[in-house]
Amino acid sequence: MLDILIHPDPQLRVKCRPVTDITPQIRTLLADMAETMYAAPGIGLAAPQVGSEHRLLVLDVGDDEESARRGRLYKLINPEIRSRSGKTESEEGCLSIPGIRETIKRSASVVVQGVDESGNDLTIEAEGLLAICLQHEIDHLDGILFIDHLSRLKQQLVKAKYSKLRSAEHE
Ligand code: NI
């Protein structure tokens, strides 16, 4: 089981490097990340959240249509958003920002390309929760957190609430 880093850990702001070789260590990392995500519990986990700078993530949003077709758990290496369309907004949270949930605007559907842990090309045409989760997790690989998408004013409010939560936790 891996430790999940908590905002404002600077490691969460790192821009991840593409994976050039899918070594046994990479496969172990993906397996450990999946286990850590399920235990949390969460529906997605990106490498920076466990202190890794590899461009990879795991996610399992459960029983939406696309997941039902392919199996629930994705282990995605070097994912890139190739196209996006539409707009949606929904409430998001993040295992690295405990206690905060906010409504975030995202693209309604995305096409993501990457490779799986065997090195096979993977194209995911996603909408709904899967599309939102993919955008959230891929943001993590560029050091972007979901609260970065809020207005300046809203960010200040969230920052104040979050410091309160964090100091209460440490009392
Ligand atoms: Ni997150």
GROMACS .gro file of C-alpha atoms and ligand atoms in nm:
model
  172
    1MET     CA    1   0.000   0.000   0.000
    2LEU     CA    2   0.128   0.345  -0.094
    3ASP     CA    3   0.098   0.673   0.096
    4ILE     CA    4  -0.122   0.931  -0.077
    5LEU     CA    5   0.035   1.277  -0.074
    6ILE     CA    6  -0.183   1.558   0.055
    7HIS     CA    7  -0.213   1.910  -0.093
    8PRO     CA    8  -0.008   2.136  -0.069
    9ASP     CA    9   0.270   1.878  -0.109
   10PRO     CA   10   0.497   2.019  -0.386
   11GLN     CA   11   0.520   1.675  -0.546
   12LEU     CA   12   0.157   1.722  -0.657
   13ARG     CA   13   0.272   2.012  -0.878
   14VAL     CA   14   0.532   1.815  -1.073
   15LYS     CA   15   0.489   1.767  -1.449
   16CYS     CA   16   0.532   1.395  -1.509
   17ARG     CA   17   0.776   1.242  -1.760
   18PRO     CA   18   0.651   1.003  -2.029
   19VAL     CA   19   0.718   0.636  -1.959
   20THR     CA   20   0.967   0.510  -2.218
   21ASP     CA   21   1.000   0.151  -2.098
   22ILE     CA   22   0.731  -0.053  -1.925
   23THR     CA   23   0.953  -0.227  -1.671
   24PRO     CA   24   0.842  -0.470  -1.400
   25GLN     CA   25   0.877  -0.174  -1.159
   26ILE     CA   26   0.620   0.020  -1.362
   27ARG     CA   27   0.378  -0.275  -1.354
   28THR     CA   28   0.428  -0.311  -0.979
   29LEU     CA   29   0.367   0.062  -0.932
   30LEU     CA   30   0.039   0.036  -1.129
   31ALA     CA   31  -0.073  -0.264  -0.924
   32ASP     CA   32   0.014  -0.090  -0.596
   33MET     CA   33  -0.164   0.225  -0.709
   34ALA     CA   34  -0.478   0.027  -0.796
   35GLU     CA   35  -0.473  -0.138  -0.454
   36THR     CA   36  -0.420   0.199  -0.284
   37MET     CA   37  -0.705   0.356  -0.485
   38TYR     CA   38  -0.950   0.078  -0.391
   39ALA     CA   39  -0.849   0.094  -0.025
   40ALA     CA   40  -0.890   0.472  -0.004
   41PRO     CA   41  -1.157   0.430  -0.152
   42GLY     CA   42  -1.136   0.635  -0.469
   43ILE     CA   43  -1.220   0.611  -0.839
   44GLY     CA   44  -0.888   0.737  -0.974
   45LEU     CA   45  -0.527   0.784  -0.870
   46ALA     CA   46  -0.242   0.949  -1.061
   47ALA     CA   47   0.132   0.890  -1.014
   48PRO     CA   48   0.215   1.228  -0.851
   49GLN     CA   49  -0.032   1.147  -0.573
   50VAL     CA   50   0.199   0.867  -0.462
   51GLY     CA   51   0.519   1.062  -0.521
   52SER     CA   52   0.603   0.922  -0.864
   53GLU     CA   53   0.690   1.134  -1.167
   54HIS     CA   54   0.587   0.876  -1.425
   55ARG     CA   55   0.308   0.968  -1.665
   56LEU     CA   56   0.057   0.704  -1.558
   57LEU     CA   57  -0.266   0.661  -1.367
   58VAL     CA   58  -0.523   0.406  -1.258
   59LEU     CA   59  -0.897   0.449  -1.255
   60ASP     CA   60  -1.215   0.256  -1.198
   61VAL     CA   61  -1.538   0.451  -1.209
   62GLY     CA   62  -1.752   0.142  -1.172
   63ASP     CA   63  -2.034   0.036  -1.390
   64ASP     CA   64  -2.072   0.293  -1.666
   65GLU     CA   65  -2.120   0.154  -2.017
   66GLU     CA   66  -1.763   0.192  -2.139
   67SER     CA   67  -1.620   0.031  -1.825
   68ALA     CA   68  -1.869  -0.252  -1.849
   69ARG     CA   69  -1.749  -0.326  -2.204
   70ARG     CA   70  -1.377  -0.330  -2.128
   71GLY     CA   71  -1.353  -0.430  -1.764
   72ARG     CA   72  -1.363  -0.184  -1.480
   73LEU     CA   73  -1.001  -0.111  -1.397
   74TYR     CA   74  -0.787   0.100  -1.631
   75LYS     CA   75  -0.410   0.116  -1.594
   76LEU     CA   76  -0.316   0.394  -1.832
   77ILE     CA   77   0.036   0.489  -1.936
   78ASN     CA   78   0.118   0.814  -2.120
   79PRO     CA   79  -0.247   0.912  -2.163
   80GLU     CA   80  -0.326   1.212  -2.383
   81ILE     CA   81  -0.658   1.376  -2.455
   82ARG     CA   82  -0.690   1.368  -2.836
   83SER     CA   83  -1.027   1.539  -2.866
   84ARG     CA   84  -1.298   1.682  -2.647
   85SER     CA   85  -1.654   1.797  -2.700
   86GLY     CA   86  -1.945   1.944  -2.512
   87LYS     CA   87  -1.952   2.088  -2.164
   88THR     CA   88  -2.062   1.948  -1.833
   89GLU     CA   89  -2.026   2.032  -1.467
   90SER     CA   90  -2.029   1.808  -1.166
   91GLU     CA   91  -1.907   1.788  -0.812
   92GLU     CA   92  -1.551   1.661  -0.776
   93GLY     CA   93  -1.324   1.567  -0.492
   94CYS     CA   94  -0.968   1.439  -0.473
   95LEU     CA   95  -0.792   1.193  -0.244
   96SER     CA   96  -0.512   1.452  -0.214
   97ILE     CA   97  -0.746   1.731  -0.101
   98PRO     CA   98  -0.956   1.566   0.170
   99GLY     CA   99  -1.271   1.742   0.284
  100ILE     CA  100  -1.314   1.957  -0.027
  101ARG     CA  101  -1.582   1.896  -0.291
  102GLU     CA  102  -1.658   2.158  -0.555
  103THR     CA  103  -1.851   2.186  -0.881
  104ILE     CA  104  -1.609   2.186  -1.175
  105LYS     CA  105  -1.666   2.255  -1.545
  106ARG     CA  106  -1.522   1.995  -1.782
  107SER     CA  107  -1.565   1.869  -2.136
  108ALA     CA  108  -1.863   1.633  -2.157
  109SER     CA  109  -1.681   1.375  -2.366
  110VAL     CA  110  -1.319   1.305  -2.448
  111VAL     CA  111  -1.115   1.066  -2.658
  112VAL     CA  112  -0.803   0.955  -2.471
  113GLN     CA  113  -0.513   0.762  -2.617
  114GLY     CA  114  -0.243   0.587  -2.422
  115VAL     CA  115  -0.095   0.244  -2.371
  116ASP     CA  116  -0.182  -0.029  -2.127
  117GLU     CA  117   0.067  -0.212  -1.904
  118SER     CA  118   0.143  -0.459  -2.184
  119GLY     CA  119   0.236  -0.173  -2.416
  120ASN     CA  120  -0.077  -0.209  -2.630
  121ASP     CA  121  -0.234   0.108  -2.769
  122LEU     CA  122  -0.550   0.201  -2.589
  123THR     CA  123  -0.815   0.442  -2.711
  124ILE     CA  124  -1.096   0.533  -2.474
  125GLU     CA  125  -1.403   0.716  -2.600
  126ALA     CA  126  -1.548   0.841  -2.275
  127GLU     CA  127  -1.845   1.037  -2.157
  128GLY     CA  128  -2.013   1.086  -1.820
  129LEU     CA  129  -1.818   1.005  -1.505
  130LEU     CA  130  -1.542   0.825  -1.697
  131ALA     CA  131  -1.476   1.137  -1.909
  132ILE     CA  132  -1.467   1.360  -1.600
  133CYS     CA  133  -1.240   1.125  -1.409
  134LEU     CA  134  -0.998   1.094  -1.705
  135GLN     CA  135  -0.970   1.474  -1.730
  136HIS     CA  136  -0.917   1.503  -1.352
  137GLU     CA  137  -0.645   1.233  -1.346
  138ILE     CA  138  -0.465   1.351  -1.661
  139ASP     CA  139  -0.458   1.702  -1.509
  140HIS     CA  140  -0.268   1.549  -1.212
  141LEU     CA  141   0.008   1.435  -1.453
  142ASP     CA  142   0.064   1.802  -1.542
  143GLY     CA  143   0.060   1.915  -1.180
  144ILE     CA  144  -0.294   2.054  -1.206
  145LEU     CA  145  -0.545   2.004  -0.924
  146PHE     CA  146  -0.924   2.024  -0.965
  147ILE     CA  147  -0.943   2.336  -0.746
  148ASP     CA  148  -0.726   2.517  -1.005
  149HIS     CA  149  -1.032   2.524  -1.231
  150LEU     CA  150  -1.231   2.737  -0.984
  151SER     CA  151  -1.263   3.115  -1.007
  152ARG     CA  152  -1.005   3.320  -0.813
  153LEU     CA  153  -1.265   3.412  -0.551
  154LYS     CA  154  -1.380   3.053  -0.511
  155GLN     CA  155  -1.017   2.940  -0.483
  156GLN     CA  156  -0.963   3.180  -0.193
  157LEU     CA  157  -1.272   3.048  -0.015
  158VAL     CA  158  -1.163   2.689  -0.068
  159LYS     CA  159  -0.812   2.773   0.052
  160ALA     CA  160  -0.950   2.920   0.374
  161LYS     CA  161  -1.181   2.624   0.433
  162TYR     CA  162  -0.900   2.379   0.360
  163SER     CA  163  -0.653   2.543   0.602
  164LYS     CA  164  -0.921   2.532   0.870
  165LEU     CA  165  -0.981   2.163   0.807
  166ARG     CA  166  -0.609   2.089   0.808
  167SER     CA  167  -0.538   2.279   1.131
  168ALA     CA  168  -0.839   2.117   1.302
  169GLU     CA  169  -0.691   1.782   1.204
  170HIS     CA  170  -0.358   1.870   1.363
  171GLU     CA  171  -0.498   1.996   1.694
  172NI      NI  172  -0.737   1.393  -0.772
   0.00000   0.00000   0.00000
